[in-house]
């Protein structure tokens, strides 16, 4: 038995100890760090538009983490119940290397019990990250450049949620600093430098999520990026929304290894999510609730 010295036994990989995460104190939610304006925040805003009042939600690691910050900033945090795989229920899930903890959690339960909640189908929405997407909607999150990473709780969330939103930048980078760069503002986005790694590919390295089987289960499946939105159908990925300032051929179709189905009713992503300040989420959620 090893007794860990306090200086070696941090609460998270980022934080030595935060009494908010352990439920000992609560803080004003406006003291929670706000997500900086970026492509990541734009994606999180569009993903947050799938929230409904009273929904039970899980957010994956990476870009999905930012949905909690967006909901809190928009004043909608109390309208939904955000959860974490580590056992947090309610409050605002922490991001980055504090992932798994919650600011002002309403309760913290055993991790196994949290997974029972997911496996039982209680999740209304799961927002998850993605490494690769195939033509039939299959997703890889568990293998990268030949190296296995594992799926963690991804399977439980994706399997238990009635609506699944995969949130990621449209392209990536093989190495740090090689990803896409953008100019964002004034209601539009421009790709300044394209990433050198495609995410929408003919063959994914490993199937972590089966799109066809999930459709057969009646799930609604979306793929949200900074430049467009797809919905999975029996015919494949359906392009339903395109961002203002994005060229369909150059910025989307040329950056995919396969051709999606393009909706006859292709619409523009909301221009206001590409501004520094937004303030539109509450109205969207009210409209969904019939107000």
CSV table of C-alpha atoms in Angstrom, one decimal:
chain,number,residue,atom,x,y,z
A,1,UNK,CA,0.0,0.0,0.0
A,2,UNK,CA,1.4,3.4,-1.0
A,3,UNK,CA,0.3,6.5,0.9
A,4,UNK,CA,0.5,9.4,-1.6
A,5,UNK,CA,2.0,12.6,-0.4
A,6,UNK,CA,-0.5,15.5,-0.7
A,7,UNK,CA,1.7,17.3,-3.2
A,8,UNK,CA,1.5,14.3,-5.6
A,9,UNK,CA,-2.2,13.7,-5.2
A,10,UNK,CA,-4.0,16.3,-7.2
A,11,UNK,CA,-7.8,16.5,-7.6
A,12,UNK,CA,-7.4,16.8,-11.4
A,13,UNK,CA,-4.5,16.8,-13.8
A,14,UNK,CA,-4.8,20.6,-13.8
A,15,UNK,CA,-6.0,21.6,-10.3
A,16,UNK,CA,-4.4,20.7,-7.0
A,17,UNK,CA,-7.7,21.2,-5.1
A,18,UNK,CA,-10.9,23.1,-5.8
A,19,UNK,CA,-13.7,22.8,-3.1
A,20,UNK,CA,-16.3,23.7,-5.7
A,21,UNK,CA,-15.6,20.4,-7.5
A,22,UNK,CA,-16.0,18.5,-4.3
A,23,UNK,CA,-19.3,20.2,-3.5
A,24,UNK,CA,-18.1,22.0,-0.4
A,25,UNK,CA,-18.8,25.5,-1.7
A,26,UNK,CA,-20.7,27.1,-4.6
A,27,UNK,CA,-19.7,30.1,-6.6
A,28,UNK,CA,-21.7,32.6,-8.8
A,29,UNK,CA,-21.9,31.1,-12.2
A,30,UNK,CA,-20.6,34.3,-13.8
A,31,UNK,CA,-17.3,33.4,-12.1
A,32,UNK,CA,-17.0,30.3,-14.2
A,33,UNK,CA,-14.5,30.8,-17.0
A,34,UNK,CA,-16.2,31.8,-20.3
A,35,UNK,CA,-15.2,30.1,-23.5
A,36,UNK,CA,-13.1,32.4,-25.8
A,37,UNK,CA,-14.5,33.4,-29.2
A,38,UNK,CA,-13.2,31.0,-31.8
A,39,UNK,CA,-14.2,28.3,-34.2
A,40,UNK,CA,-14.6,26.0,-31.2
A,41,UNK,CA,-17.1,28.4,-29.7
A,42,UNK,CA,-19.0,28.7,-33.0
A,43,UNK,CA,-19.3,24.9,-33.1
A,44,UNK,CA,-20.4,24.7,-29.5
A,45,UNK,CA,-23.1,27.4,-30.1
A,46,UNK,CA,-24.5,25.5,-33.1
A,47,UNK,CA,-24.5,22.3,-31.0
A,48,UNK,CA,-26.2,24.1,-28.1
A,49,UNK,CA,-29.1,24.9,-30.5
A,50,UNK,CA,-30.1,21.3,-30.2
A,51,UNK,CA,-30.7,21.7,-26.5
A,52,UNK,CA,-34.3,21.6,-25.2
A,53,UNK,CA,-35.7,22.6,-21.9
A,54,UNK,CA,-35.6,19.9,-19.3
A,55,UNK,CA,-33.1,17.8,-21.3
A,56,UNK,CA,-30.6,15.5,-19.7
A,57,UNK,CA,-27.3,16.0,-21.5
A,58,UNK,CA,-23.8,14.6,-21.6
A,59,UNK,CA,-20.8,16.4,-23.1
A,60,UNK,CA,-17.7,14.7,-24.4
A,61,UNK,CA,-14.1,15.8,-24.2
A,62,UNK,CA,-12.8,18.5,-26.6
A,63,UNK,CA,-15.0,20.9,-28.4
A,64,UNK,CA,-18.2,19.5,-26.8
A,65,UNK,CA,-17.0,20.7,-23.4
A,66,UNK,CA,-17.6,24.3,-24.6
A,67,UNK,CA,-21.4,23.7,-24.8
A,68,UNK,CA,-21.6,24.0,-21.0
A,69,UNK,CA,-19.9,27.4,-21.1
A,70,UNK,CA,-22.1,28.6,-23.9
A,71,UNK,CA,-25.3,27.5,-22.1
A,72,UNK,CA,-24.2,29.2,-18.9
A,73,UNK,CA,-23.2,32.4,-20.8
A,74,UNK,CA,-26.5,32.4,-22.6
A,75,UNK,CA,-28.5,32.1,-19.3
A,76,UNK,CA,-29.8,28.7,-20.1
A,77,UNK,CA,-27.9,26.6,-17.7
A,78,UNK,CA,-30.8,26.1,-15.3
A,79,UNK,CA,-33.1,24.9,-18.2
A,80,UNK,CA,-31.1,21.7,-18.7
A,81,UNK,CA,-29.3,19.1,-16.6
A,82,UNK,CA,-25.7,18.6,-17.7
A,83,UNK,CA,-24.0,15.4,-16.5
A,84,UNK,CA,-20.5,14.0,-16.5
A,85,UNK,CA,-19.3,10.4,-16.8
A,86,UNK,CA,-17.5,10.8,-13.5
A,87,UNK,CA,-20.8,11.2,-11.6
A,88,UNK,CA,-21.7,14.9,-11.8
A,89,UNK,CA,-25.3,15.9,-12.2
A,90,UNK,CA,-26.3,19.5,-12.8
A,91,UNK,CA,-24.2,22.6,-12.6
A,92,UNK,CA,-21.6,23.4,-15.3
A,93,UNK,CA,-19.2,20.7,-16.3
A,94,UNK,CA,-15.6,21.8,-16.2
A,95,UNK,CA,-13.4,21.7,-19.3
A,96,UNK,CA,-9.9,21.0,-20.4
A,97,UNK,CA,-7.8,19.1,-17.8
A,98,UNK,CA,-10.6,19.6,-15.2
A,99,UNK,CA,-12.9,17.5,-17.4
A,100,UNK,CA,-15.2,15.2,-15.4
A,101,UNK,CA,-15.7,17.7,-12.5
A,102,UNK,CA,-18.5,20.2,-12.3
A,103,UNK,CA,-19.0,23.8,-11.1
A,104,UNK,CA,-21.9,23.8,-8.6
A,105,UNK,CA,-23.0,20.3,-9.2
A,106,UNK,CA,-26.5,19.5,-7.8
A,107,UNK,CA,-25.3,16.0,-7.0
A,108,UNK,CA,-22.3,13.7,-7.4
A,109,UNK,CA,-23.1,10.0,-7.7
A,110,UNK,CA,-21.0,6.8,-8.2
A,111,UNK,CA,-19.6,6.6,-11.7
A,112,UNK,CA,-21.2,3.1,-12.2
A,113,UNK,CA,-24.6,4.6,-11.3
A,114,UNK,CA,-24.0,7.4,-13.8
A,115,UNK,CA,-23.4,4.8,-16.6
A,116,UNK,CA,-26.5,2.9,-15.6
A,117,UNK,CA,-28.4,6.2,-16.2
A,118,UNK,CA,-26.8,6.4,-19.7
A,119,UNK,CA,-27.3,2.7,-20.6
A,120,UNK,CA,-30.9,2.9,-19.5
A,121,UNK,CA,-31.6,5.5,-22.2
A,122,UNK,CA,-32.2,8.5,-20.0
A,123,UNK,CA,-30.0,10.9,-22.1
A,124,UNK,CA,-31.9,13.2,-24.3
A,125,UNK,CA,-28.7,14.6,-26.0
A,126,UNK,CA,-25.1,13.6,-26.2
A,127,UNK,CA,-22.5,16.0,-27.7
A,128,UNK,CA,-19.4,14.1,-28.6
A,129,UNK,CA,-16.1,14.7,-30.4
A,130,UNK,CA,-15.0,12.9,-33.5
A,131,UNK,CA,-11.7,12.0,-35.3
A,132,UNK,CA,-13.1,10.6,-38.6
A,133,UNK,CA,-16.5,10.2,-40.2
A,134,UNK,CA,-17.3,7.7,-43.0
A,135,UNK,CA,-19.8,8.0,-45.9
A,136,UNK,CA,-22.4,5.9,-44.0
A,137,UNK,CA,-22.1,8.0,-40.9
A,138,UNK,CA,-19.7,5.7,-39.0
A,139,UNK,CA,-17.5,7.5,-36.6
A,140,UNK,CA,-13.9,6.9,-35.3
A,141,UNK,CA,-12.9,8.3,-31.9
A,142,UNK,CA,-10.7,5.4,-30.7
A,143,UNK,CA,-7.8,5.1,-33.1
A,144,UNK,CA,-5.5,7.8,-34.5
A,145,UNK,CA,-2.7,7.3,-37.0
A,146,UNK,CA,-2.6,3.6,-36.1
A,147,UNK,CA,-2.4,4.1,-32.4
A,148,UNK,CA,-5.3,2.9,-30.2
A,149,UNK,CA,-6.8,5.4,-27.8
A,150,UNK,CA,-9.9,3.5,-26.6
A,151,UNK,CA,-13.5,4.7,-26.4
A,152,UNK,CA,-14.0,5.4,-22.7
A,153,UNK,CA,-17.6,6.3,-22.0
A,154,UNK,CA,-18.2,7.3,-25.6
A,155,UNK,CA,-20.1,4.1,-26.4
A,156,UNK,CA,-22.4,4.5,-23.4
A,157,UNK,CA,-23.3,8.1,-24.3
A,158,UNK,CA,-23.7,7.5,-28.0
A,159,UNK,CA,-25.7,4.4,-27.3
A,160,UNK,CA,-27.9,5.8,-24.7
A,161,UNK,CA,-28.7,9.3,-26.1
A,162,UNK,CA,-31.8,9.7,-28.3
A,163,UNK,CA,-30.0,12.6,-30.2
A,164,UNK,CA,-26.3,12.5,-30.9
A,165,UNK,CA,-24.4,15.5,-32.1
A,166,UNK,CA,-20.8,15.0,-33.2
A,167,UNK,CA,-18.9,18.3,-32.9
A,168,UNK,CA,-15.5,19.0,-34.5
A,169,UNK,CA,-13.6,21.2,-36.9
A,170,UNK,CA,-14.1,20.2,-40.5
A,171,UNK,CA,-10.5,19.4,-41.0
A,172,UNK,CA,-7.6,18.8,-38.6
A,173,UNK,CA,-3.8,18.8,-38.4
A,174,UNK,CA,-1.5,15.8,-38.4
A,175,UNK,CA,0.7,17.7,-35.9
A,176,UNK,CA,0.1,20.6,-33.5
A,177,UNK,CA,-0.1,23.9,-35.4
A,178,UNK,CA,-1.1,22.2,-38.7
A,179,UNK,CA,-4.8,22.5,-38.2
A,180,UNK,CA,-7.1,25.0,-40.0
A,181,UNK,CA,-7.1,28.7,-39.3
A,182,UNK,CA,-10.0,31.1,-39.7
A,183,UNK,CA,-11.2,34.7,-39.7
A,184,UNK,CA,-14.5,34.9,-37.8
A,185,UNK,CA,-16.7,37.9,-37.2
A,186,UNK,CA,-19.3,40.2,-38.6
A,187,UNK,CA,-21.6,37.2,-39.1
A,188,UNK,CA,-19.4,35.1,-41.3
A,189,UNK,CA,-16.3,32.8,-41.3
A,190,UNK,CA,-13.4,32.6,-43.8
A,191,UNK,CA,-10.9,29.7,-44.0
A,192,UNK,CA,-7.5,31.4,-44.0
A,193,UNK,CA,-5.5,28.2,-43.9
A,194,UNK,CA,-6.8,24.7,-44.5
A,195,UNK,CA,-5.9,21.8,-42.1
A,196,UNK,CA,-3.7,19.1,-43.6
A,197,UNK,CA,-5.8,16.2,-42.4
A,198,UNK,CA,-9.3,15.4,-43.6
A,199,UNK,CA,-11.9,14.1,-41.2
A,200,UNK,CA,-14.6,13.1,-43.7
A,201,UNK,CA,-13.0,10.1,-45.3
A,202,UNK,CA,-13.9,7.0,-47.4
A,203,UNK,CA,-12.5,4.6,-44.8
A,204,UNK,CA,-12.2,5.4,-41.1
A,205,UNK,CA,-9.5,3.7,-39.0
A,206,UNK,CA,-11.8,2.1,-36.6
A,207,UNK,CA,-15.6,2.0,-36.1
A,208,UNK,CA,-16.4,3.4,-32.7
A,209,UNK,CA,-20.0,4.3,-33.7
A,210,UNK,CA,-22.2,2.6,-36.2
A,211,UNK,CA,-24.3,5.1,-38.0
A,212,UNK,CA,-26.7,2.7,-39.8
A,213,UNK,CA,-27.4,0.7,-36.6
A,214,UNK,CA,-28.0,3.9,-34.7
A,215,UNK,CA,-30.5,5.1,-37.3
A,216,UNK,CA,-32.3,1.8,-37.0
A,217,UNK,CA,-32.6,2.5,-33.3
A,218,UNK,CA,-34.4,5.8,-34.1
A,219,UNK,CA,-31.7,8.1,-33.1
A,220,UNK,CA,-31.3,11.6,-34.6
A,221,UNK,CA,-27.6,12.1,-35.6
A,222,UNK,CA,-26.0,15.4,-36.5
A,223,UNK,CA,-22.4,16.3,-37.5
A,224,UNK,CA,-21.7,20.0,-36.5
A,225,UNK,CA,-18.6,21.8,-37.8
A,226,UNK,CA,-17.6,25.5,-38.1
A,227,UNK,CA,-18.5,25.6,-41.7
A,228,UNK,CA,-21.5,23.2,-42.2
A,229,UNK,CA,-24.0,20.8,-40.6
A,230,UNK,CA,-24.8,17.3,-41.7
A,231,UNK,CA,-27.6,15.0,-40.7
A,232,UNK,CA,-27.4,11.2,-41.1
A,233,UNK,CA,-30.1,9.7,-43.3
A,234,UNK,CA,-30.5,6.2,-44.9
A,235,UNK,CA,-28.9,7.7,-48.1
A,236,UNK,CA,-25.8,8.9,-46.2
A,237,UNK,CA,-24.7,12.3,-44.8
A,238,UNK,CA,-27.1,15.0,-45.8
A,239,UNK,CA,-25.7,18.5,-46.0
A,240,UNK,CA,-28.4,20.7,-44.4
A,241,UNK,CA,-26.6,23.9,-43.4
A,242,UNK,CA,-23.7,26.0,-44.7
A,243,UNK,CA,-21.9,28.8,-42.9
A,244,UNK,CA,-22.0,32.4,-44.2
A,245,UNK,CA,-18.7,33.1,-46.0
A,246,UNK,CA,-18.0,29.4,-46.9
A,247,UNK,CA,-17.7,28.2,-50.5
A,248,UNK,CA,-19.5,25.0,-51.0
A,249,UNK,CA,-17.1,23.5,-53.4
A,250,UNK,CA,-13.7,24.8,-52.2
A,251,UNK,CA,-14.3,24.7,-48.4
A,252,UNK,CA,-16.5,21.6,-48.1
A,253,UNK,CA,-16.8,19.3,-51.0
A,254,UNK,CA,-13.1,19.5,-52.0
A,255,UNK,CA,-12.1,18.8,-48.3
A,256,UNK,CA,-14.1,15.5,-48.2
A,257,UNK,CA,-13.1,12.1,-49.7
A,258,UNK,CA,-16.7,11.3,-50.5
A,259,UNK,CA,-19.7,13.2,-51.8
A,260,UNK,CA,-22.5,13.9,-49.4
A,261,UNK,CA,-26.2,14.3,-50.3
A,262,UNK,CA,-26.9,18.0,-50.6
A,263,UNK,CA,-30.3,19.0,-49.3
A,264,UNK,CA,-32.7,20.7,-51.7
A,265,UNK,CA,-33.5,23.0,-48.8
A,266,UNK,CA,-29.9,23.8,-47.9
A,267,UNK,CA,-30.0,26.7,-45.5
A,268,UNK,CA,-27.4,29.1,-43.9
A,269,UNK,CA,-26.2,28.5,-40.4
A,270,UNK,CA,-27.3,31.4,-38.2
A,271,UNK,CA,-25.1,34.4,-38.9
A,272,UNK,CA,-25.2,35.7,-35.4
A,273,UNK,CA,-23.3,32.7,-33.9
A,274,UNK,CA,-20.3,34.0,-35.9
A,275,UNK,CA,-20.2,37.2,-33.8
A,276,UNK,CA,-18.3,37.9,-30.6
A,277,UNK,CA,-21.5,38.1,-28.7
A,278,UNK,CA,-24.6,36.0,-29.4
A,279,UNK,CA,-27.5,36.1,-27.0
A,280,UNK,CA,-29.8,33.9,-29.2
A,281,UNK,CA,-29.9,30.5,-27.4
A,282,UNK,CA,-32.7,31.3,-24.9
A,283,UNK,CA,-35.1,32.4,-27.7
A,284,UNK,CA,-34.3,29.2,-29.7
A,285,UNK,CA,-35.1,27.0,-26.6
A,286,UNK,CA,-38.3,29.0,-25.9
A,287,UNK,CA,-39.5,28.4,-29.4
A,288,UNK,CA,-38.8,24.7,-29.1
A,289,UNK,CA,-40.8,24.7,-25.9
A,290,UNK,CA,-43.8,26.4,-27.6
A,291,UNK,CA,-43.4,29.9,-26.1
